[in-house]
Amino acid sequence: MDFDELQNTIRTIEAKVPGVLSDAGSIDALRSLESGILGKKGSLGSLIATIGRYPQDQRGKVGQAINAAKGRIKGLIEKRFKEFQAADAAEEVDAAAAFDPTLPGDPIPMGAVHPVTAVQWEVERIFERLGFTVEAGPAMETEYNNFDALNIPDTHPARDMQDTFWLTNGMVLRTHTSPVQHRSMLKFGAPLRVIAPGQCFRYETVDASHDTTFYQIEGLLIDRDISIPNLIAMAKLLLNEVMQREVKVRVRPGYFPFVEPGIEIDMNCEICDGVGCATCKQSGWVEVLPAGMVHPSVLKAGGIDTEQYTGFAFGLGLTRLAMMKYGIRDIRVLNTGDLRALVSPRRLGGVLLC
Ligand code: DAH
């Protein structure tokens, strides 16, 4: 190729440049165009290698012609490059302007505490204020702790009061939280103030107010000069605080082998407001707090000096209290894992089960 042809080639290459540059859609595309034109193997860049083929006296102007074109093309590429940079910066500014840091974030789906747990915590706080310690006992109990230590020997008909799940190892799934009374007496001695929330199990026919698994909170107070009025005062305070208002209660005699005398403290049924419904078996009352003065045999089994000390005990029906508090009509809902019961117990009681 002679010098004139070279100039033509250069012109042809340069003529195409503005078109391909404006077609380039990104900085990356621009960079690959640049190497396709100016690079060693590029349409213009590769011409440098041909300089040696020209006569000695022409090589200078050949080189100048190529380099001048190279400079012009580089200028155009740089200009386009700056356009891209400016557009990117504008986009960032737009994005920053569109982001409002004062808007609330996307809601994060969150779990909630089970209604029974919520009431348990509330009851624990109330008793802690009254100087009680919170204790726990095992769900799998010895026959002795569940029965014998509570004045229910093998031959006692009261064993039939509670339908028991017997385990093949001779132990039982505790039928009540009362065994923790015995454990606590041995652990702490007297005087003593303790509550023990926990899961209990009975081999029962399931209906609206009975399930095979339920929760109780055992309570035990041992001190000098303790009597039934102390127990009733405490029960009223507890129920009023949990329900956040004055709750109607009634006290009637009850029989439990581990207390003498034994009483039943019932509360007004909150589902029907005392009118009578399936949950309260049409009575208008719900048994939530069986209790009594601790039987001397139970105190003795726990190593307590019955000459000096008396005490009261109670077995709060935690599941029932949670049903009353949240208006849940059917105990079975609480063990089904229905998430609506966890998220909004009020709604569950009010809407789903009405
Ligand atoms: N353990 C009894 C039950 O589950 C309830 C109970 C009654 C507990 C009287 C007590 C009590 O501590 O004094 O049926």
CSV table of N, CA, C and O in Angstrom, one decimal, residues 94-215:
chain,number,residue,atom,x,y,z
A,94,ASP,N,-29.8,10.2,41.4
A,94,ASP,CA,-31.3,9.9,41.4
A,94,ASP,C,-31.6,8.8,42.4
A,94,ASP,O,-32.6,9.0,43.2
A,95,ALA,N,-30.8,7.8,42.5
A,95,ALA,CA,-31.1,6.7,43.4
A,95,ALA,C,-31.0,7.2,44.9
A,95,ALA,O,-31.9,6.9,45.7
A,96,ALA,N,-30.0,8.1,45.1
A,96,ALA,CA,-29.9,8.6,46.5
A,96,ALA,C,-31.1,9.5,46.8
A,96,ALA,O,-31.6,9.4,47.9
A,97,ALA,N,-31.6,10.2,45.8
A,97,ALA,CA,-32.7,11.1,46.1
A,97,ALA,C,-34.0,10.3,46.3
A,97,ALA,O,-34.9,10.6,47.1
A,98,ALA,N,-34.1,9.1,45.6
A,98,ALA,CA,-35.3,8.3,45.7
A,98,ALA,C,-35.3,7.5,47.0
A,98,ALA,O,-36.3,7.0,47.5
A,99,PHE,N,-34.1,7.4,47.7
A,99,PHE,CA,-34.1,6.6,49.0
A,99,PHE,C,-34.5,7.5,50.1
A,99,PHE,O,-33.8,8.5,50.4
A,100,ASP,N,-35.6,7.2,50.8
A,100,ASP,CA,-36.0,8.0,51.9
A,100,ASP,C,-35.7,7.3,53.2
A,100,ASP,O,-36.4,6.4,53.6
A,101,PRO,N,-34.6,7.7,53.9
A,101,PRO,CA,-34.2,7.0,55.1
A,101,PRO,C,-35.3,7.1,56.3
A,101,PRO,O,-35.2,6.4,57.3
A,102,THR,N,-36.2,8.0,56.1
A,102,THR,CA,-37.2,8.2,57.2
A,102,THR,C,-38.4,7.2,57.1
A,102,THR,O,-39.2,7.1,58.0
A,103,LEU,N,-38.5,6.5,55.9
A,103,LEU,CA,-39.6,5.6,55.8
A,103,LEU,C,-39.4,4.3,56.7
A,103,LEU,O,-38.2,3.9,56.9
A,104,PRO,N,-40.5,3.7,57.2
A,104,PRO,CA,-40.3,2.5,58.0
A,104,PRO,C,-39.8,1.4,57.1
A,104,PRO,O,-40.1,1.3,55.9
A,105,GLY,N,-39.0,0.4,57.7
A,105,GLY,CA,-38.5,-0.7,56.9
A,105,GLY,C,-39.6,-1.7,56.6
A,105,GLY,O,-40.7,-1.6,57.0
A,106,ASP,N,-39.2,-2.7,55.7
A,106,ASP,CA,-40.2,-3.8,55.4
A,106,ASP,C,-40.4,-4.5,56.7
A,106,ASP,O,-39.5,-4.8,57.5
A,107,PRO,N,-41.7,-4.9,57.0
A,107,PRO,CA,-41.9,-5.7,58.2
A,107,PRO,C,-41.3,-7.0,58.2
A,107,PRO,O,-41.3,-7.7,57.2
A,108,ILE,N,-40.7,-7.4,59.3
A,108,ILE,CA,-40.0,-8.7,59.4
A,108,ILE,C,-41.0,-9.7,60.1
A,108,ILE,O,-41.5,-9.3,61.2
A,109,PRO,N,-41.4,-10.8,59.4
A,109,PRO,CA,-42.3,-11.7,60.1
A,109,PRO,C,-41.8,-12.2,61.4
A,109,PRO,O,-40.6,-12.7,61.4
A,110,MET,N,-42.5,-12.0,62.5
A,110,MET,CA,-42.0,-12.5,63.8
A,110,MET,C,-42.9,-13.4,64.5
A,110,MET,O,-44.1,-13.3,64.3
A,111,GLY,N,-42.4,-14.3,65.2
A,111,GLY,CA,-43.2,-15.2,66.0
A,111,GLY,C,-43.7,-14.5,67.3
A,111,GLY,O,-43.3,-13.3,67.5
A,112,ALA,N,-44.5,-15.1,68.0
A,112,ALA,CA,-45.0,-14.5,69.3
A,112,ALA,C,-45.0,-15.6,70.4
A,112,ALA,O,-44.9,-16.8,70.0
A,113,VAL,N,-45.0,-15.2,71.6
A,113,VAL,CA,-45.0,-16.1,72.7
A,113,VAL,C,-46.4,-16.9,72.8
A,113,VAL,O,-47.4,-16.2,72.5
A,114,HIS,N,-46.3,-18.1,73.0
A,114,HIS,CA,-47.6,-18.9,73.1
A,114,HIS,C,-48.4,-18.4,74.3
A,114,HIS,O,-47.8,-18.0,75.3
A,115,PRO,N,-49.7,-18.3,74.2
A,115,PRO,CA,-50.6,-17.7,75.2
A,115,PRO,C,-50.3,-18.3,76.6
A,115,PRO,O,-50.3,-17.6,77.6
A,116,VAL,N,-50.1,-19.7,76.6
A,116,VAL,CA,-49.8,-20.3,77.9
A,116,VAL,C,-48.5,-19.8,78.5
A,116,VAL,O,-48.4,-19.4,79.7
A,117,THR,N,-47.5,-19.6,77.7
A,117,THR,CA,-46.2,-19.1,78.1
A,117,THR,C,-46.4,-17.7,78.6
A,117,THR,O,-45.8,-17.3,79.6
A,118,ALA,N,-47.1,-16.9,77.9
A,118,ALA,CA,-47.3,-15.5,78.2
A,118,ALA,C,-47.9,-15.4,79.6
A,118,ALA,O,-47.4,-14.6,80.4
A,119,VAL,N,-48.9,-16.2,79.9
A,119,VAL,CA,-49.6,-16.1,81.2
A,119,VAL,C,-48.6,-16.7,82.3
A,119,VAL,O,-48.5,-16.1,83.4
A,120,GLN,N,-47.9,-17.7,81.9
A,120,GLN,CA,-46.9,-18.2,82.9
A,120,GLN,C,-45.9,-17.2,83.3
A,120,GLN,O,-45.6,-17.0,84.5
A,121,TRP,N,-45.4,-16.4,82.3
A,121,TRP,CA,-44.4,-15.4,82.7
A,121,TRP,C,-45.0,-14.3,83.6
A,121,TRP,O,-44.4,-13.8,84.5
A,122,GLU,N,-46.3,-14.0,83.3
A,122,GLU,CA,-47.0,-13.0,84.0
A,122,GLU,C,-47.1,-13.4,85.5
A,122,GLU,O,-46.9,-12.7,86.4
A,123,VAL,N,-47.6,-14.7,85.7
A,123,VAL,CA,-47.8,-15.3,87.0
A,123,VAL,C,-46.4,-15.3,87.7
A,123,VAL,O,-46.3,-15.0,88.9
A,124,GLU,N,-45.4,-15.7,87.0
A,124,GLU,CA,-44.0,-15.7,87.7
A,124,GLU,C,-43.6,-14.4,88.2
A,124,GLU,O,-43.1,-14.2,89.3
A,125,ARG,N,-43.9,-13.3,87.4
A,125,ARG,CA,-43.5,-12.0,87.8
A,125,ARG,C,-44.3,-11.6,89.1
A,125,ARG,O,-43.7,-11.0,90.0
A,126,ILE,N,-45.6,-11.9,89.1
A,126,ILE,CA,-46.4,-11.6,90.3
A,126,ILE,C,-45.9,-12.3,91.5
A,126,ILE,O,-45.7,-11.6,92.6
A,127,PHE,N,-45.6,-13.6,91.4
A,127,PHE,CA,-45.1,-14.3,92.6
A,127,PHE,C,-43.7,-13.9,93.0
A,127,PHE,O,-43.3,-13.9,94.1
A,128,GLU,N,-42.9,-13.5,92.0
A,128,GLU,CA,-41.5,-13.1,92.4
A,128,GLU,C,-41.6,-11.8,93.2
A,128,GLU,O,-40.8,-11.6,94.2
A,129,ARG,N,-42.6,-11.0,92.9
A,129,ARG,CA,-42.8,-9.7,93.7
A,129,ARG,C,-43.2,-10.1,95.1
A,129,ARG,O,-42.9,-9.4,96.1
A,130,LEU,N,-43.9,-11.3,95.3
A,130,LEU,CA,-44.3,-11.7,96.6
A,130,LEU,C,-43.2,-12.5,97.3
A,130,LEU,O,-43.5,-13.1,98.3
A,131,GLY,N,-42.1,-12.6,96.7
A,131,GLY,CA,-40.9,-13.3,97.4
A,131,GLY,C,-40.8,-14.8,97.1
A,131,GLY,O,-40.2,-15.5,97.8
A,132,PHE,N,-41.5,-15.2,96.1
A,132,PHE,CA,-41.5,-16.6,95.7
A,132,PHE,C,-40.3,-16.9,94.8
A,132,PHE,O,-39.9,-16.1,93.9
A,133,THR,N,-39.7,-18.1,94.9
A,133,THR,CA,-38.7,-18.6,93.9
A,133,THR,C,-39.4,-19.4,92.9
A,133,THR,O,-40.4,-20.1,93.2
A,134,VAL,N,-38.9,-19.4,91.6
A,134,VAL,CA,-39.5,-20.2,90.6
A,134,VAL,C,-38.6,-21.5,90.4
A,134,VAL,O,-37.4,-21.4,90.2
A,135,GLU,N,-39.3,-22.7,90.7
A,135,GLU,CA,-38.6,-23.9,90.6
A,135,GLU,C,-39.1,-24.8,89.4
A,135,GLU,O,-40.2,-24.5,88.9
A,136,ALA,N,-38.3,-25.8,89.0
A,136,ALA,CA,-38.8,-26.7,87.9
A,136,ALA,C,-38.6,-28.1,88.4
A,136,ALA,O,-37.7,-28.4,89.2
A,137,GLY,N,-39.5,-29.0,87.9
A,137,GLY,CA,-39.3,-30.4,88.2
A,137,GLY,C,-39.3,-31.2,86.9
A,137,GLY,O,-39.8,-30.6,85.9
A,138,PRO,N,-39.0,-32.4,86.9
A,138,PRO,CA,-39.0,-33.2,85.6
A,138,PRO,C,-40.4,-33.6,85.2
A,138,PRO,O,-41.2,-33.9,86.1
A,139,ALA,N,-40.6,-33.8,83.9
A,139,ALA,CA,-41.9,-34.3,83.4
A,139,ALA,C,-42.0,-35.8,83.7
A,139,ALA,O,-43.1,-36.3,83.9
A,140,MET,N,-40.9,-36.5,83.7
A,140,MET,CA,-40.9,-37.9,84.1
A,140,MET,C,-40.6,-38.0,85.5
A,140,MET,O,-39.5,-37.6,85.9
A,141,GLU,N,-41.5,-38.5,86.3
A,141,GLU,CA,-41.3,-38.5,87.8
A,141,GLU,C,-41.3,-39.9,88.3
A,141,GLU,O,-41.8,-40.9,87.7
A,142,THR,N,-40.8,-40.0,89.5
A,142,THR,CA,-40.9,-41.3,90.2
A,142,THR,C,-42.3,-41.4,90.8
A,142,THR,O,-43.0,-40.4,91.0
A,143,GLU,N,-42.7,-42.7,90.9
A,143,GLU,CA,-44.1,-43.0,91.5
A,143,GLU,C,-44.1,-42.3,92.9
A,143,GLU,O,-45.1,-41.8,93.3
A,144,TYR,N,-43.0,-42.4,93.6
A,144,TYR,CA,-43.0,-41.9,95.0
A,144,TYR,C,-43.3,-40.4,95.0
A,144,TYR,O,-44.1,-40.0,95.8
A,145,ASN,N,-42.5,-39.6,94.2
A,145,ASN,CA,-42.7,-38.2,94.2
A,145,ASN,C,-44.1,-37.8,93.8
A,145,ASN,O,-44.7,-36.8,94.3
A,146,ASN,N,-44.6,-38.5,92.7
A,146,ASN,CA,-45.9,-38.1,92.2
A,146,ASN,C,-47.1,-38.5,93.1
A,146,ASN,O,-48.1,-37.8,93.1
A,147,PHE,N,-46.9,-39.6,93.9
A,147,PHE,CA,-48.0,-40.1,94.7
A,147,PHE,C,-47.6,-40.2,96.2
A,147,PHE,O,-48.2,-39.4,97.0
A,148,ASP,N,-46.7,-41.1,96.5
A,148,ASP,CA,-46.5,-41.5,97.9
A,148,ASP,C,-46.1,-40.3,98.8
A,148,ASP,O,-46.7,-40.1,99.9
A,149,ALA,N,-45.2,-39.4,98.3
A,149,ALA,CA,-44.7,-38.3,99.1
A,149,ALA,C,-45.9,-37.3,99.3
A,149,ALA,O,-45.8,-36.4,100.1
A,150,LEU,N,-46.9,-37.4,98.5
A,150,LEU,CA,-48.0,-36.5,98.6
A,150,LEU,C,-49.2,-37.1,99.3
A,150,LEU,O,-50.4,-36.8,99.0
A,151,ASN,N,-48.9,-38.1,100.1
A,151,ASN,CA,-50.0,-38.7,100.9
A,151,ASN,C,-51.0,-39.5,100.1
A,151,ASN,O,-52.1,-39.6,100.4
A,152,ILE,N,-50.4,-40.1,98.9
A,152,ILE,CA,-51.3,-40.9,98.1
A,152,ILE,C,-50.6,-42.3,98.0
A,152,ILE,O,-49.9,-42.6,97.0
A,153,PRO,N,-50.7,-43.1,99.1
A,153,PRO,CA,-50.0,-44.4,99.0
A,153,PRO,C,-50.7,-45.3,98.0
A,153,PRO,O,-51.8,-45.0,97.5
A,154,ASP,N,-50.0,-46.4,97.7
A,154,ASP,CA,-50.4,-47.4,96.7
A,154,ASP,C,-51.9,-47.8,96.8
A,154,ASP,O,-52.6,-47.9,95.8
A,155,THR,N,-52.3,-48.0,98.0
A,155,THR,CA,-53.7,-48.5,98.2
A,155,THR,C,-54.7,-47.4,98.2
A,155,THR,O,-55.9,-47.7,98.4
A,156,HIS,N,-54.3,-46.2,98.2
A,156,HIS,CA,-55.2,-45.1,98.4
A,156,HIS,C,-56.1,-44.9,97.1
A,156,HIS,O,-55.7,-44.9,96.0
A,157,PRO,N,-57.4,-44.8,97.4
A,157,PRO,CA,-58.4,-44.7,96.2
A,157,PRO,C,-58.1,-43.4,95.4
A,157,PRO,O,-58.4,-43.4,94.2
A,158,ALA,N,-57.4,-42.5,96.0
A,158,ALA,CA,-57.2,-41.2,95.3
A,158,ALA,C,-56.3,-41.4,94.1
A,158,ALA,O,-56.2,-40.6,93.2
A,159,ARG,N,-55.6,-42.5,94.0
A,159,ARG,CA,-54.7,-42.8,92.9
A,159,ARG,C,-55.6,-42.8,91.6
A,159,ARG,O,-55.1,-42.5,90.5
A,160,ASP,N,-56.8,-43.2,91.8
A,160,ASP,CA,-57.7,-43.3,90.6
A,160,ASP,C,-58.3,-42.0,90.2
A,160,ASP,O,-58.9,-41.9,89.2
A,161,MET,N,-58.0,-40.9,91.1
A,161,MET,CA,-58.6,-39.6,90.7
A,161,MET,C,-57.8,-39.1,89.4
A,161,MET,O,-58.3,-38.3,88.7
A,162,GLN,N,-56.6,-39.5,89.3
A,162,GLN,CA,-55.8,-39.0,88.1
A,162,GLN,C,-55.4,-40.2,87.2
A,162,GLN,O,-54.8,-41.1,87.7
A,163,ASP,N,-55.9,-40.2,86.0
A,163,ASP,CA,-55.5,-41.2,85.1
A,163,ASP,C,-54.1,-41.0,84.6
A,163,ASP,O,-53.8,-40.0,84.0
A,164,THR,N,-53.3,-42.0,84.9
A,164,THR,CA,-51.8,-41.8,84.8
A,164,THR,C,-51.3,-42.5,83.6
A,164,THR,O,-51.6,-43.7,83.3
A,165,PHE,N,-50.3,-41.9,82.9
A,165,PHE,CA,-49.5,-42.6,81.9
A,165,PHE,C,-48.3,-43.2,82.7
A,165,PHE,O,-47.4,-42.5,83.2
A,166,TRP,N,-48.4,-44.5,82.8
A,166,TRP,CA,-47.2,-45.3,83.4
A,166,TRP,C,-46.2,-45.6,82.3
A,166,TRP,O,-46.6,-46.0,81.2
A,167,LEU,N,-44.9,-45.4,82.7
A,167,LEU,CA,-43.9,-45.7,81.7
A,167,LEU,C,-43.3,-47.1,81.9
A,167,LEU,O,-43.4,-47.7,83.1
A,168,THR,N,-42.7,-47.7,80.9
A,168,THR,CA,-42.2,-49.1,81.1
A,168,THR,C,-41.1,-49.2,82.1
A,168,THR,O,-40.8,-50.2,82.6
A,169,ASN,N,-40.4,-48.0,82.4
A,169,ASN,CA,-39.4,-48.1,83.4
A,169,ASN,C,-39.9,-47.9,84.8
A,169,ASN,O,-39.1,-47.7,85.8
A,170,GLY,N,-41.2,-48.0,85.0
A,170,GLY,CA,-41.8,-47.9,86.3
A,170,GLY,C,-42.1,-46.5,86.8
A,170,GLY,O,-42.7,-46.2,87.8
A,171,MET,N,-41.6,-45.5,86.0
A,171,MET,CA,-41.9,-44.1,86.4
A,171,MET,C,-43.2,-43.6,85.7
A,171,MET,O,-43.8,-44.4,85.0
A,172,VAL,N,-43.6,-42.4,86.0
A,172,VAL,CA,-44.8,-41.9,85.4
A,172,VAL,C,-44.5,-40.5,84.7
A,172,VAL,O,-43.5,-39.9,85.0
A,173,LEU,N,-45.4,-40.2,83.8
A,173,LEU,CA,-45.4,-38.8,83.3
A,173,LEU,C,-46.2,-38.1,84.4
A,173,LEU,O,-47.3,-38.4,84.6
A,174,ARG,N,-45.6,-37.1,85.0
A,174,ARG,CA,-46.3,-36.5,86.2
A,174,ARG,C,-47.7,-36.0,85.8
A,174,ARG,O,-47.9,-35.4,84.8
A,175,THR,N,-48.6,-36.4,86.7
A,175,THR,CA,-50.0,-36.0,86.5
A,175,THR,C,-50.3,-34.7,87.0
A,175,THR,O,-51.4,-34.1,86.8
A,176,HIS,N,-49.4,-34.1,87.8
A,176,HIS,CA,-49.6,-32.7,88.3
A,176,HIS,C,-48.2,-32.2,88.7
A,176,HIS,O,-47.2,-32.9,88.6
A,177,THR,N,-48.1,-30.9,89.0
A,177,THR,CA,-46.8,-30.3,89.4
A,177,THR,C,-46.6,-30.4,90.9
A,177,THR,O,-45.5,-30.0,91.4
A,178,SER,N,-47.5,-31.1,91.6
A,178,SER,CA,-47.4,-31.2,93.0
A,178,SER,C,-46.1,-31.9,93.5
A,178,SER,O,-45.6,-31.6,94.6
A,179,PRO,N,-45.5,-32.9,92.7
A,179,PRO,CA,-44.3,-33.5,93.2
A,179,PRO,C,-43.2,-32.4,93.4
A,179,PRO,O,-42.3,-32.7,94.3
A,180,VAL,N,-43.3,-31.3,92.8
A,180,VAL,CA,-42.2,-30.2,93.0
A,180,VAL,C,-42.3,-29.7,94.4
A,180,VAL,O,-41.3,-29.2,95.0
A,181,GLN,N,-43.5,-29.8,95.1
A,181,GLN,CA,-43.6,-29.4,96.5
A,181,GLN,C,-42.6,-30.2,97.3
A,181,GLN,O,-41.9,-29.7,98.1
A,182,HIS,N,-42.7,-31.6,97.1
A,182,HIS,CA,-41.8,-32.4,97.9
A,182,HIS,C,-40.3,-32.1,97.6
A,182,HIS,O,-39.5,-32.0,98.5
A,183,ARG,N,-40.0,-32.0,96.3
A,183,ARG,CA,-38.6,-31.7,95.9
A,183,ARG,C,-38.1,-30.4,96.5
A,183,ARG,O,-37.0,-30.3,97.0
A,184,SER,N,-39.0,-29.4,96.6
A,184,SER,CA,-38.6,-28.1,97.1
A,184,SER,C,-38.4,-28.1,98.6
A,184,SER,O,-37.5,-27.5,99.1
A,185,MET,N,-39.3,-28.9,99.3
A,185,MET,CA,-39.1,-29.0,100.8
A,185,MET,C,-37.8,-29.6,101.1
A,185,MET,O,-37.1,-29.1,102.0
A,186,LEU,N,-37.4,-30.7,100.3
A,186,LEU,CA,-36.1,-31.3,100.6
A,186,LEU,C,-35.0,-30.4,100.2
A,186,LEU,O,-33.9,-30.4,100.9
A,187,LYS,N,-35.2,-29.6,99.2
A,187,LYS,CA,-34.1,-28.8,98.7
A,187,LYS,C,-33.8,-27.5,99.6
A,187,LYS,O,-32.7,-27.2,100.0
A,188,PHE,N,-35.0,-26.9,100.0
A,188,PHE,CA,-34.8,-25.6,100.7
A,188,PHE,C,-35.2,-25.7,102.2
A,188,PHE,O,-34.8,-24.8,103.0
A,189,GLY,N,-36.0,-26.6,102.6
A,189,GLY,CA,-36.5,-26.6,104.0
A,189,GLY,C,-37.5,-25.5,104.3
A,189,GLY,O,-38.0,-24.9,103.3
A,190,ALA,N,-37.7,-25.2,105.5
A,190,ALA,CA,-38.7,-24.1,105.9
A,190,ALA,C,-38.0,-22.9,106.5
A,190,ALA,O,-36.9,-23.1,107.1
A,191,PRO,N,-38.5,-21.7,106.4
A,191,PRO,CA,-39.7,-21.3,105.7
A,191,PRO,C,-39.4,-21.3,104.2
A,191,PRO,O,-38.3,-21.2,103.7
A,192,LEU,N,-40.5,-21.4,103.4
A,192,LEU,CA,-40.4,-21.6,102.0
A,192,LEU,C,-41.5,-20.9,101.2
A,192,LEU,O,-42.6,-20.9,101.6
A,193,ARG,N,-41.1,-20.3,100.1
A,193,ARG,CA,-42.1,-19.8,99.1
A,193,ARG,C,-41.6,-20.1,97.8
A,193,ARG,O,-40.6,-19.6,97.3
A,194,VAL,N,-42.4,-21.0,97.1
A,194,VAL,CA,-41.9,-21.5,95.8
A,194,VAL,C,-43.1,-21.7,94.9
A,194,VAL,O,-44.2,-22.0,95.3
A,195,ILE,N,-42.9,-21.4,93.6
A,195,ILE,CA,-43.9,-21.8,92.6
A,195,ILE,C,-43.1,-22.7,91.6
A,195,ILE,O,-41.9,-22.5,91.4
A,196,ALA,N,-43.9,-23.5,90.9
A,196,ALA,CA,-43.3,-24.5,90.0
A,196,ALA,C,-44.2,-24.6,88.8
A,196,ALA,O,-45.2,-25.4,88.8
A,197,PRO,N,-43.9,-23.9,87.7
A,197,PRO,CA,-44.7,-24.1,86.5
A,197,PRO,C,-44.3,-25.3,85.7
A,197,PRO,O,-43.1,-25.7,85.8
A,198,GLY,N,-45.2,-26.0,85.1
A,198,GLY,CA,-44.8,-27.2,84.3
A,198,GLY,C,-45.9,-27.9,83.6
A,198,GLY,O,-47.1,-27.7,83.8
A,199,GLN,N,-45.4,-28.8,82.7
A,199,GLN,CA,-46.3,-29.5,81.8
A,199,GLN,C,-46.8,-30.8,82.6
A,199,GLN,O,-45.9,-31.4,83.3
A,200,CYS,N,-48.0,-31.1,82.5
A,200,CYS,CA,-48.6,-32.3,83.2
A,200,CYS,C,-49.3,-33.2,82.1
A,200,CYS,O,-49.7,-32.7,81.1
A,201,PHE,N,-49.5,-34.4,82.5
A,201,PHE,CA,-50.0,-35.4,81.5
A,201,PHE,C,-51.0,-36.3,82.2
A,201,PHE,O,-50.8,-36.8,83.3
A,202,ARG,N,-52.2,-36.5,81.5
A,202,ARG,CA,-53.2,-37.4,82.0
A,202,ARG,C,-53.8,-38.2,80.8
A,202,ARG,O,-54.0,-37.6,79.8
A,203,TYR,N,-54.1,-39.4,81.2
A,203,TYR,CA,-54.7,-40.3,80.2
A,203,TYR,C,-56.2,-40.0,80.2
A,203,TYR,O,-56.9,-40.7,80.8
A,204,GLU,N,-56.6,-39.0,79.4
A,204,GLU,CA,-57.9,-38.5,79.5
A,204,GLU,C,-58.6,-38.5,78.2
A,204,GLU,O,-58.0,-38.4,77.2
A,205,THR,N,-59.9,-38.5,78.2
A,205,THR,CA,-60.7,-38.3,77.0
A,205,THR,C,-60.6,-36.8,76.7
A,205,THR,O,-60.9,-36.0,77.6
A,206,VAL,N,-60.3,-36.5,75.5
A,206,VAL,CA,-60.1,-35.1,75.2
A,206,VAL,C,-61.4,-34.4,74.8
A,206,VAL,O,-62.2,-35.0,74.1
A,207,ASP,N,-61.7,-33.3,75.4
A,207,ASP,CA,-62.8,-32.5,75.1
A,207,ASP,C,-62.5,-31.0,75.1
A,207,ASP,O,-61.3,-30.6,75.2
A,208,ALA,N,-63.5,-30.1,75.1
A,208,ALA,CA,-63.2,-28.7,75.1
A,208,ALA,C,-62.4,-28.2,76.3
A,208,ALA,O,-61.7,-27.2,76.2
A,209,SER,N,-62.5,-28.8,77.4
A,209,SER,CA,-61.7,-28.3,78.6
A,209,SER,C,-60.8,-29.4,79.1
A,209,SER,O,-60.2,-29.1,80.2
A,210,HIS,N,-60.6,-30.5,78.5
A,210,HIS,CA,-59.6,-31.5,78.9
A,210,HIS,C,-58.7,-31.9,77.8
A,210,HIS,O,-59.1,-32.1,76.7
A,211,ASP,N,-57.4,-32.0,78.1
A,211,ASP,CA,-56.5,-32.5,77.1
A,211,ASP,C,-55.5,-33.4,77.8
A,211,ASP,O,-55.3,-33.3,79.0
A,212,THR,N,-54.8,-34.2,77.1
A,212,THR,CA,-53.8,-35.1,77.7
A,212,THR,C,-52.6,-34.4,78.2
A,212,THR,O,-51.8,-34.9,79.0
A,213,THR,N,-52.4,-33.2,77.7
A,213,THR,CA,-51.2,-32.4,78.1
A,213,THR,C,-51.7,-31.0,78.5
A,213,THR,O,-52.5,-30.4,77.7
A,214,PHE,N,-51.3,-30.6,79.6
A,214,PHE,CA,-51.8,-29.2,80.1
A,214,PHE,C,-50.7,-28.7,81.0
A,214,PHE,O,-49.8,-29.4,81.4
A,215,TYR,N,-50.9,-27.4,81.4
A,215,TYR,CA,-49.9,-26.8,82.3
A,215,TYR,C,-50.5,-26.3,83.6
A,215,TYR,O,-51.6,-25.8,83.6
